[in-house]
Amino acid sequence: MSTGYNLPTGGGKTFAFWYALFYHWDTENDALISALAVNSEGDKMDDIFENTPGEDDCLKHRVVFVSPETASSNSFHKQVLRNKTSRDNCVELVINEAHCAKYGQPGKLLVRLPSGLPVLFSSATMPEEVIKDILFKVGLIPEQVAVSNAKYNVALSIRVLQHPTTTYADLFSLFPTGENEGFPQTIIYMNSRTEVEQIQDFLHRHRPLHMPEDIFEFYHRNITETRKEYIQKGLQSGKLRCVIATDALGIVCT
């Protein structure tokens, strides 16, 4: 099974690149992870291995950072990928910034690696259309790929504001049109603490009569930890229908 890792910039994608090593970890022999960067000219390929007298090549490094161009080159294939020691110890192919992949390039590399090797591809830009494009370019079967944050009831949508931003009048579209309908669970992100508090007041003033005030809350870093926990649990349970927040709530969601 391969994995598509969809996480925003600064969300810790790089840490996930090492998970496969932990699965095969030998605590008695490994005090740290040794890594090597191979440049675009292909220098340092020989440094991946070390020769032991009377034995086959041994791996000197656990991780190799290499550009797609170099990894797909004939010289890298000959010196590294065809090496038995390298193939026997290859546990994962990681493709960072996968949305930038060129057609056929990752797929060419994948066929040179051991059959069935798991692939981890990551990006902060992976709506459904981009994921399909990545799978096509890499040559992966969708049924054999698990995508993090795969929520098919979530879609990207951009709307042009019809009213001045200071009026918050465009938020009227969030209120249900049917009598006694509930407010769709929503998180509204704003840039400042003042704005999130003002929007809560706006929603309180304009809510339908059947809708209670306490379904709307604001969230920023200056509220108490007790209040933060209350809001997080309210979102999980569905009691809170709308939270207006700064990026402090984004850190919690991540």
PDB file of C-alpha atoms in Angstrom:
ATOM      1  CA  MET A   1       0.000   0.000   0.000  1.00  0.00           C
ATOM      2  CA  SER A   2       1.294   3.444  -0.946  1.00  0.00           C
ATOM      3  CA  THR A   3       0.403   6.711   0.775  1.00  0.00           C
ATOM      4  CA  GLY A   4      -0.478  10.209  -0.350  1.00  0.00           C
ATOM      5  CA  TYR A   5       0.423  12.629   2.436  1.00  0.00           C
ATOM      6  CA  ASN A   6      -1.564  15.868   2.212  1.00  0.00           C
ATOM      7  CA  LEU A   7      -0.443  18.341   4.850  1.00  0.00           C
ATOM      8  CA  PRO A   8      -0.038  22.137   4.850  1.00  0.00           C
ATOM      9  CA  THR A   9       3.321  23.882   4.776  1.00  0.00           C
ATOM     10  CA  GLY A  10       4.838  23.739   8.244  1.00  0.00           C
ATOM     11  CA  GLY A  11       2.627  20.815   9.245  1.00  0.00           C
ATOM     12  CA  GLY A  12       5.478  18.323   9.660  1.00  0.00           C
ATOM     13  CA  LYS A  13       5.487  16.393   6.370  1.00  0.00           C
ATOM     14  CA  THR A  14       9.240  15.782   6.535  1.00  0.00           C
ATOM     15  CA  PHE A  15       8.925  13.804   9.764  1.00  0.00           C
ATOM     16  CA  ALA A  16       6.744  11.224   7.998  1.00  0.00           C
ATOM     17  CA  PHE A  17       9.522  10.527   5.485  1.00  0.00           C
ATOM     18  CA  TRP A  18      11.370   8.569   8.202  1.00  0.00           C
ATOM     19  CA  TYR A  19       8.500   6.323   9.365  1.00  0.00           C
ATOM     20  CA  ALA A  20       9.600   3.367   7.237  1.00  0.00           C
ATOM     21  CA  LEU A  21      13.022   3.416   8.894  1.00  0.00           C
ATOM     22  CA  PHE A  22      11.468   3.167  12.347  1.00  0.00           C
ATOM     23  CA  TYR A  23       9.575   0.059  11.245  1.00  0.00           C
ATOM     24  CA  HIS A  24      12.869  -1.635  10.351  1.00  0.00           C
ATOM     25  CA  TRP A  25      14.783  -0.079  13.243  1.00  0.00           C
ATOM     26  CA  ASP A  26      17.573  -1.988  14.967  1.00  0.00           C
ATOM     27  CA  THR A  27      18.243  -0.134  18.203  1.00  0.00           C
ATOM     28  CA  GLU A  28      21.411  -2.081  18.932  1.00  0.00           C
ATOM     29  CA  ASN A  29      23.178  -1.014  15.753  1.00  0.00           C
ATOM     30  CA  ASP A  30      21.730   2.406  14.905  1.00  0.00           C
ATOM     31  CA  ALA A  31      22.357   5.405  17.102  1.00  0.00           C
ATOM     32  CA  LEU A  32      21.331   7.879  14.408  1.00  0.00           C
ATOM     33  CA  ILE A  33      20.157   8.058  10.802  1.00  0.00           C
ATOM     34  CA  SER A  34      22.922   8.698   8.291  1.00  0.00           C
ATOM     35  CA  ALA A  35      21.851  10.556   5.148  1.00  0.00           C
ATOM     36  CA  LEU A  36      23.545  11.574   1.912  1.00  0.00           C
ATOM     37  CA  ALA A  37      22.580  14.127  -0.739  1.00  0.00           C
ATOM     38  CA  VAL A  38      23.521  13.253  -4.325  1.00  0.00           C
ATOM     39  CA  ASN A  39      23.817  16.335  -6.523  1.00  0.00           C
ATOM     40  CA  SER A  40      22.485  16.793 -10.042  1.00  0.00           C
ATOM     41  CA  GLU A  41      25.813  15.799 -11.618  1.00  0.00           C
ATOM     42  CA  GLY A  42      25.626  12.420  -9.906  1.00  0.00           C
ATOM     43  CA  ASP A  43      28.654  12.965  -7.689  1.00  0.00           C
ATOM     44  CA  LYS A  44      28.784  10.996  -4.438  1.00  0.00           C
ATOM     45  CA  MET A  45      26.927   7.970  -5.820  1.00  0.00           C
ATOM     46  CA  ASP A  46      29.853   5.795  -4.809  1.00  0.00           C
ATOM     47  CA  ASP A  47      29.628   7.218  -1.286  1.00  0.00           C
ATOM     48  CA  ILE A  48      26.328   5.414  -0.732  1.00  0.00           C
ATOM     49  CA  PHE A  49      28.292   2.217  -0.224  1.00  0.00           C
ATOM     50  CA  GLU A  50      31.410   1.206   1.629  1.00  0.00           C
ATOM     51  CA  ASN A  51      33.603  -1.716   0.663  1.00  0.00           C
ATOM     52  CA  THR A  52      34.351  -4.263   3.350  1.00  0.00           C
ATOM     53  CA  PRO A  53      37.322  -6.585   2.682  1.00  0.00           C
ATOM     54  CA  GLY A  54      36.124 -10.054   1.717  1.00  0.00           C
ATOM     55  CA  GLU A  55      32.452  -9.040   1.735  1.00  0.00           C
ATOM     56  CA  ASP A  56      29.926  -7.458  -0.591  1.00  0.00           C
ATOM     57  CA  ASP A  57      29.145  -3.761  -0.574  1.00  0.00           C
ATOM     58  CA  CYS A  58      27.614  -2.441   2.628  1.00  0.00           C
ATOM     59  CA  LEU A  59      25.336   0.546   2.924  1.00  0.00           C
ATOM     60  CA  LYS A  60      26.998   3.542   4.497  1.00  0.00           C
ATOM     61  CA  HIS A  61      23.819   5.660   4.596  1.00  0.00           C
ATOM     62  CA  ARG A  62      20.188   4.926   5.458  1.00  0.00           C
ATOM     63  CA  VAL A  63      18.677   7.805   3.464  1.00  0.00           C
ATOM     64  CA  VAL A  64      19.589   9.202   0.053  1.00  0.00           C
ATOM     65  CA  PHE A  65      18.304  12.601  -1.078  1.00  0.00           C
ATOM     66  CA  VAL A  66      18.325  12.880  -4.848  1.00  0.00           C
ATOM     67  CA  SER A  67      16.563  14.949  -7.504  1.00  0.00           C
ATOM     68  CA  PRO A  68      14.060  13.185  -9.828  1.00  0.00           C
ATOM     69  CA  GLU A  69      16.329  13.924 -12.796  1.00  0.00           C
ATOM     70  CA  THR A  70      19.340  12.261 -11.190  1.00  0.00           C
ATOM     71  CA  ALA A  71      17.323   9.364  -9.749  1.00  0.00           C
ATOM     72  CA  SER A  72      15.935   8.607 -13.224  1.00  0.00           C
ATOM     73  CA  SER A  73      19.303   8.831 -14.948  1.00  0.00           C
ATOM     74  CA  ASN A  74      21.061   5.813 -16.433  1.00  0.00           C
ATOM     75  CA  SER A  75      24.148   6.410 -14.306  1.00  0.00           C
ATOM     76  CA  PHE A  76      22.127   6.312 -11.047  1.00  0.00           C
ATOM     77  CA  HIS A  77      20.377   3.174 -12.261  1.00  0.00           C
ATOM     78  CA  LYS A  78      23.675   1.482 -13.047  1.00  0.00           C
ATOM     79  CA  GLN A  79      25.603   2.553  -9.945  1.00  0.00           C
ATOM     80  CA  VAL A  80      22.863   2.443  -7.309  1.00  0.00           C
ATOM     81  CA  LEU A  81      19.534   0.907  -8.287  1.00  0.00           C
ATOM     82  CA  ARG A  82      21.012  -2.224  -9.876  1.00  0.00           C
ATOM     83  CA  ASN A  83      23.213  -2.824  -6.858  1.00  0.00           C
ATOM     84  CA  LYS A  84      21.905  -5.896  -5.001  1.00  0.00           C
ATOM     85  CA  THR A  85      22.650  -4.444  -1.574  1.00  0.00           C
ATOM     86  CA  SER A  86      20.737  -1.302  -2.444  1.00  0.00           C
ATOM     87  CA  ARG A  87      17.730  -3.209  -3.798  1.00  0.00           C
ATOM     88  CA  ASP A  88      17.585  -5.606  -0.854  1.00  0.00           C
ATOM     89  CA  ASN A  89      17.545  -2.738   1.643  1.00  0.00           C
ATOM     90  CA  CYS A  90      15.256  -0.303  -0.161  1.00  0.00           C
ATOM     91  CA  VAL A  91      12.125   0.040   2.003  1.00  0.00           C
ATOM     92  CA  GLU A  92      10.377   3.090   0.543  1.00  0.00           C
ATOM     93  CA  LEU A  93      10.369   5.681  -2.231  1.00  0.00           C
ATOM     94  CA  VAL A  94       9.488   9.198  -1.043  1.00  0.00           C
ATOM     95  CA  ILE A  95       8.409  11.869  -3.531  1.00  0.00           C
ATOM     96  CA  ASN A  96       8.237  15.330  -1.968  1.00  0.00           C
ATOM     97  CA  GLU A  97       6.303  18.170  -3.635  1.00  0.00           C
ATOM     98  CA  ALA A  98       4.620  15.506  -5.749  1.00  0.00           C
ATOM     99  CA  HIS A  99       2.360  18.020  -7.494  1.00  0.00           C
ATOM    100  CA  CYS A 100       5.465  19.177  -9.418  1.00  0.00           C
ATOM    101  CA  ALA A 101       6.162  15.718 -10.860  1.00  0.00           C
ATOM    102  CA  LYS A 102       6.680  15.505 -14.606  1.00  0.00           C
ATOM    103  CA  TYR A 103       4.825  12.889 -16.626  1.00  0.00           C
ATOM    104  CA  GLY A 104       6.578   9.511 -16.674  1.00  0.00           C
ATOM    105  CA  GLN A 105       9.565  10.583 -14.594  1.00  0.00           C
ATOM    106  CA  PRO A 106       8.567   9.005 -11.231  1.00  0.00           C
ATOM    107  CA  GLY A 107       7.068   6.005 -13.049  1.00  0.00           C
ATOM    108  CA  LYS A 108      10.367   5.384 -14.826  1.00  0.00           C
ATOM    109  CA  LEU A 109      12.106   5.372 -11.467  1.00  0.00           C
ATOM    110  CA  LEU A 110       9.503   3.119  -9.857  1.00  0.00           C
ATOM    111  CA  VAL A 111       9.905   0.310 -12.402  1.00  0.00           C
ATOM    112  CA  ARG A 112      13.630   0.244 -11.603  1.00  0.00           C
ATOM    113  CA  LEU A 113      12.948  -0.334  -7.917  1.00  0.00           C
ATOM    114  CA  PRO A 114      11.869  -3.587  -6.216  1.00  0.00           C
ATOM    115  CA  SER A 115       8.368  -4.705  -7.177  1.00  0.00           C
ATOM    116  CA  GLY A 116       5.683  -3.653  -4.715  1.00  0.00           C
ATOM    117  CA  LEU A 117       7.862  -1.014  -3.038  1.00  0.00           C
ATOM    118  CA  PRO A 118       5.648   1.393  -1.024  1.00  0.00           C
ATOM    119  CA  VAL A 119       5.578   4.974  -2.261  1.00  0.00           C
ATOM    120  CA  LEU A 120       4.991   7.994  -0.040  1.00  0.00           C
ATOM    121  CA  PHE A 121       4.166  11.105  -2.044  1.00  0.00           C
ATOM    122  CA  SER A 122       3.529  14.379  -0.276  1.00  0.00           C
ATOM    123  CA  SER A 123       2.400  17.894  -1.020  1.00  0.00           C
ATOM    124  CA  ALA A 124       0.621  20.834   0.555  1.00  0.00           C
ATOM    125  CA  THR A 125      -1.312  21.208  -2.716  1.00  0.00           C
ATOM    126  CA  MET A 126      -3.387  18.078  -3.249  1.00  0.00           C
ATOM    127  CA  PRO A 127      -7.054  18.597  -4.094  1.00  0.00           C
ATOM    128  CA  GLU A 128      -8.696  15.577  -5.701  1.00  0.00           C
ATOM    129  CA  GLU A 129      -7.777  16.617  -9.259  1.00  0.00           C
ATOM    130  CA  VAL A 130      -4.093  16.932  -8.331  1.00  0.00           C
ATOM    131  CA  ILE A 131      -4.098  13.541  -6.589  1.00  0.00           C
ATOM    132  CA  LYS A 132      -5.484  11.905  -9.744  1.00  0.00           C
ATOM    133  CA  ASP A 133      -2.802  13.644 -11.797  1.00  0.00           C
ATOM    134  CA  ILE A 134      -0.036  12.466  -9.442  1.00  0.00           C
ATOM    135  CA  LEU A 135      -1.246   8.860  -9.518  1.00  0.00           C
ATOM    136  CA  PHE A 136      -1.302   8.973 -13.318  1.00  0.00           C
ATOM    137  CA  LYS A 137       2.199  10.458 -13.570  1.00  0.00           C
ATOM    138  CA  VAL A 138       3.733   8.105 -11.009  1.00  0.00           C
ATOM    139  CA  GLY A 139       1.892   5.059 -12.341  1.00  0.00           C
ATOM    140  CA  LEU A 140       0.093   4.037  -9.147  1.00  0.00           C
ATOM    141  CA  ILE A 141      -3.255   2.237  -8.921  1.00  0.00           C
ATOM    142  CA  PRO A 142      -5.778   4.358  -6.950  1.00  0.00           C
ATOM    143  CA  GLU A 143      -7.140   1.311  -5.084  1.00  0.00           C
ATOM    144  CA  GLN A 144      -3.647   0.682  -3.690  1.00  0.00           C
ATOM    145  CA  VAL A 145      -3.117   4.214  -2.357  1.00  0.00           C
ATOM    146  CA  ALA A 146      -4.326   5.613   0.974  1.00  0.00           C
ATOM    147  CA  VAL A 147      -4.617   9.397   1.075  1.00  0.00           C
ATOM    148  CA  SER A 148      -4.320  11.230   4.380  1.00  0.00           C
ATOM    149  CA  ASN A 149      -7.115  13.696   5.137  1.00  0.00           C
ATOM    150  CA  ALA A 150      -9.237  11.975   2.472  1.00  0.00           C
ATOM    151  CA  LYS A 151     -12.581  13.648   3.089  1.00  0.00           C
ATOM    152  CA  TYR A 152     -14.699  13.368  -0.010  1.00  0.00           C
ATOM    153  CA  ASN A 153     -17.405  15.637   1.419  1.00  0.00           C
ATOM    154  CA  VAL A 154     -14.924  18.549   1.349  1.00  0.00           C
ATOM    155  CA  ALA A 155     -14.355  20.571  -1.812  1.00  0.00           C
ATOM    156  CA  LEU A 156     -12.358  23.647  -2.727  1.00  0.00           C
ATOM    157  CA  SER A 157     -14.500  26.621  -3.702  1.00  0.00           C
ATOM    158  CA  ILE A 158     -13.662  30.275  -4.349  1.00  0.00           C
ATOM    159  CA  ARG A 159     -16.406  32.888  -4.192  1.00  0.00           C
ATOM    160  CA  VAL A 160     -16.165  36.575  -5.031  1.00  0.00           C
ATOM    161  CA  LEU A 161     -17.377  38.730  -2.143  1.00  0.00           C
ATOM    162  CA  GLN A 162     -20.484  40.726  -3.017  1.00  0.00           C
ATOM    163  CA  HIS A 163     -20.269  43.182  -0.119  1.00  0.00           C
ATOM    164  CA  PRO A 164     -17.518  45.170   1.654  1.00  0.00           C
ATOM    165  CA  THR A 165     -15.488  42.857   3.884  1.00  0.00           C
ATOM    166  CA  THR A 166     -16.060  45.019   6.965  1.00  0.00           C
ATOM    167  CA  THR A 167     -19.818  44.402   6.824  1.00  0.00           C
ATOM    168  CA  TYR A 168     -19.561  40.573   6.959  1.00  0.00           C
ATOM    169  CA  ALA A 169     -22.778  40.585   4.901  1.00  0.00           C
ATOM    170  CA  ASP A 170     -21.591  37.699   2.708  1.00  0.00           C
ATOM    171  CA  LEU A 171     -21.940  35.450   5.758  1.00  0.00           C
ATOM    172  CA  PHE A 172     -25.723  35.642   5.403  1.00  0.00           C
ATOM    173  CA  SER A 173     -25.377  32.874   2.802  1.00  0.00           C
ATOM    174  CA  LEU A 174     -24.412  30.464   5.589  1.00  0.00           C
ATOM    175  CA  PHE A 175     -27.777  30.762   7.303  1.00  0.00           C
ATOM    176  CA  PRO A 176     -30.298  28.082   6.235  1.00  0.00           C
ATOM    177  CA  THR A 177     -33.220  29.220   4.113  1.00  0.00           C
ATOM    178  CA  GLY A 178     -35.707  26.636   5.356  1.00  0.00           C
ATOM    179  CA  GLU A 179     -37.736  27.125   8.505  1.00  0.00           C
ATOM    180  CA  ASN A 180     -36.188  25.493  11.586  1.00  0.00           C
ATOM    181  CA  GLU A 181     -33.169  24.232   9.611  1.00  0.00           C
ATOM    182  CA  GLY A 182     -29.903  23.906  11.503  1.00  0.00           C
ATOM    183  CA  PHE A 183     -26.725  25.849  10.826  1.00  0.00           C
ATOM    184  CA  PRO A 184     -24.246  23.749   8.763  1.00  0.00           C
ATOM    185  CA  GLN A 185     -21.159  23.037  10.846  1.00  0.00           C
ATOM    186  CA  THR A 186     -18.624  25.621   9.743  1.00  0.00           C
ATOM    187  CA  ILE A 187     -15.210  27.000  10.667  1.00  0.00           C
ATOM    188  CA  ILE A 188     -14.563  30.587   9.563  1.00  0.00           C
ATOM    189  CA  TYR A 189     -10.892  31.600   9.555  1.00  0.00           C
ATOM    190  CA  MET A 190      -9.906  35.244   9.950  1.00  0.00           C
ATOM    191  CA  ASN A 191      -6.599  37.060  10.394  1.00  0.00           C
ATOM    192  CA  SER A 192      -7.135  38.755  13.749  1.00  0.00           C
ATOM    193  CA  ARG A 193      -8.683  38.239  17.173  1.00  0.00           C
ATOM    194  CA  THR A 194     -10.803  41.369  16.705  1.00  0.00           C
ATOM    195  CA  GLU A 195     -12.361  40.014  13.516  1.00  0.00           C
ATOM    196  CA  VAL A 196     -13.301  36.633  14.976  1.00  0.00           C
ATOM    197  CA  GLU A 197     -15.015  38.293  17.939  1.00  0.00           C
ATOM    198  CA  GLN A 198     -16.853  40.738  15.667  1.00  0.00           C
ATOM    199  CA  ILE A 199     -18.136  37.917  13.467  1.00  0.00           C
ATOM    200  CA  GLN A 200     -19.467  36.035  16.476  1.00  0.00           C
ATOM    201  CA  ASP A 201     -21.425  39.176  17.409  1.00  0.00           C
ATOM    202  CA  PHE A 202     -22.658  39.450  13.808  1.00  0.00           C
ATOM    203  CA  LEU A 203     -23.942  35.865  13.804  1.00  0.00           C
ATOM    204  CA  HIS A 204     -25.605  36.359  17.183  1.00  0.00           C
ATOM    205  CA  ARG A 205     -27.458  39.452  15.951  1.00  0.00           C
ATOM    206  CA  HIS A 206     -28.689  37.955  12.691  1.00  0.00           C
ATOM    207  CA  ARG A 207     -29.416  34.342  13.608  1.00  0.00           C
ATOM    208  CA  PRO A 208     -32.973  33.024  13.116  1.00  0.00           C
ATOM    209  CA  LEU A 209     -35.118  32.983  16.245  1.00  0.00           C
ATOM    210  CA  HIS A 210     -35.065  29.179  16.501  1.00  0.00           C
ATOM    211  CA  MET A 211     -31.255  29.129  16.591  1.00  0.00           C
ATOM    212  CA  PRO A 212     -29.557  29.395  20.032  1.00  0.00           C
ATOM    213  CA  GLU A 213     -26.653  31.792  20.633  1.00  0.00           C
ATOM    214  CA  ASP A 214     -24.345  29.206  22.144  1.00  0.00           C
ATOM    215  CA  ILE A 215     -23.790  27.339  18.865  1.00  0.00           C
ATOM    216  CA  PHE A 216     -21.410  30.133  17.773  1.00  0.00           C
ATOM    217  CA  GLU A 217     -17.963  30.509  19.366  1.00  0.00           C
ATOM    218  CA  PHE A 218     -14.737  32.328  18.581  1.00  0.00           C
ATOM    219  CA  TYR A 219     -11.278  30.797  19.038  1.00  0.00           C
ATOM    220  CA  HIS A 220      -7.867  32.460  19.268  1.00  0.00           C
ATOM    221  CA  ARG A 221      -4.690  32.022  21.277  1.00  0.00           C
ATOM    222  CA  ASN A 222      -5.747  34.423  24.050  1.00  0.00           C
ATOM    223  CA  ILE A 223      -8.696  32.394  25.342  1.00  0.00           C
ATOM    224  CA  THR A 224      -8.126  30.066  28.284  1.00  0.00           C
ATOM    225  CA  GLU A 225      -7.052  26.456  27.881  1.00  0.00           C
ATOM    226  CA  THR A 226     -10.340  25.377  29.453  1.00  0.00           C
ATOM    227  CA  ARG A 227     -12.257  27.337  26.826  1.00  0.00           C
ATOM    228  CA  LYS A 228     -10.127  25.904  24.018  1.00  0.00           C
ATOM    229  CA  GLU A 229     -10.851  22.368  25.196  1.00  0.00           C
ATOM    230  CA  TYR A 230     -14.580  23.145  25.434  1.00  0.00           C
ATOM    231  CA  ILE A 231     -14.635  24.429  21.837  1.00  0.00           C
ATOM    232  CA  GLN A 232     -12.651  21.492  20.472  1.00  0.00           C
ATOM    233  CA  LYS A 233     -15.012  19.012  22.129  1.00  0.00           C
ATOM    234  CA  GLY A 234     -17.991  21.037  20.914  1.00  0.00           C
ATOM    235  CA  LEU A 235     -16.784  20.731  17.336  1.00  0.00           C
ATOM    236  CA  GLN A 236     -16.256  16.997  17.707  1.00  0.00           C
ATOM    237  CA  SER A 237     -19.683  16.398  19.233  1.00  0.00           C
ATOM    238  CA  GLY A 238     -21.479  18.696  16.797  1.00  0.00           C
ATOM    239  CA  LYS A 239     -22.881  20.926  19.551  1.00  0.00           C
ATOM    240  CA  LEU A 240     -21.011  23.917  18.133  1.00  0.00           C
ATOM    241  CA  ARG A 241     -22.212  24.702  14.629  1.00  0.00           C
ATOM    242  CA  CYS A 242     -19.847  27.556  13.816  1.00  0.00           C
ATOM    243  CA  VAL A 243     -16.430  28.489  15.188  1.00  0.00           C
ATOM    244  CA  ILE A 244     -14.781  31.698  14.030  1.00  0.00           C
ATOM    245  CA  ALA A 245     -11.049  31.308  14.501  1.00  0.00           C
ATOM    246  CA  THR A 246      -7.552  32.504  13.827  1.00  0.00           C
ATOM    247  CA  ASP A 247      -4.901  30.013  12.714  1.00  0.00           C
ATOM    248  CA  ALA A 248      -4.542  28.949  16.363  1.00  0.00           C
ATOM    249  CA  LEU A 249      -7.354  26.475  15.697  1.00  0.00           C
ATOM    250  CA  GLY A 250      -5.542  25.241  12.591  1.00  0.00           C
ATOM    251  CA  ILE A 251      -2.605  24.148  14.744  1.00  0.00           C
ATOM    252  CA  VAL A 252      -4.999  22.092  16.881  1.00  0.00           C
ATOM    253  CA  CYS A 253      -6.646  20.520  13.813  1.00  0.00           C
ATOM    254  CA  THR A 254      -3.255  19.554  12.381  1.00  0.00           C
TER     255      THR A 254
END
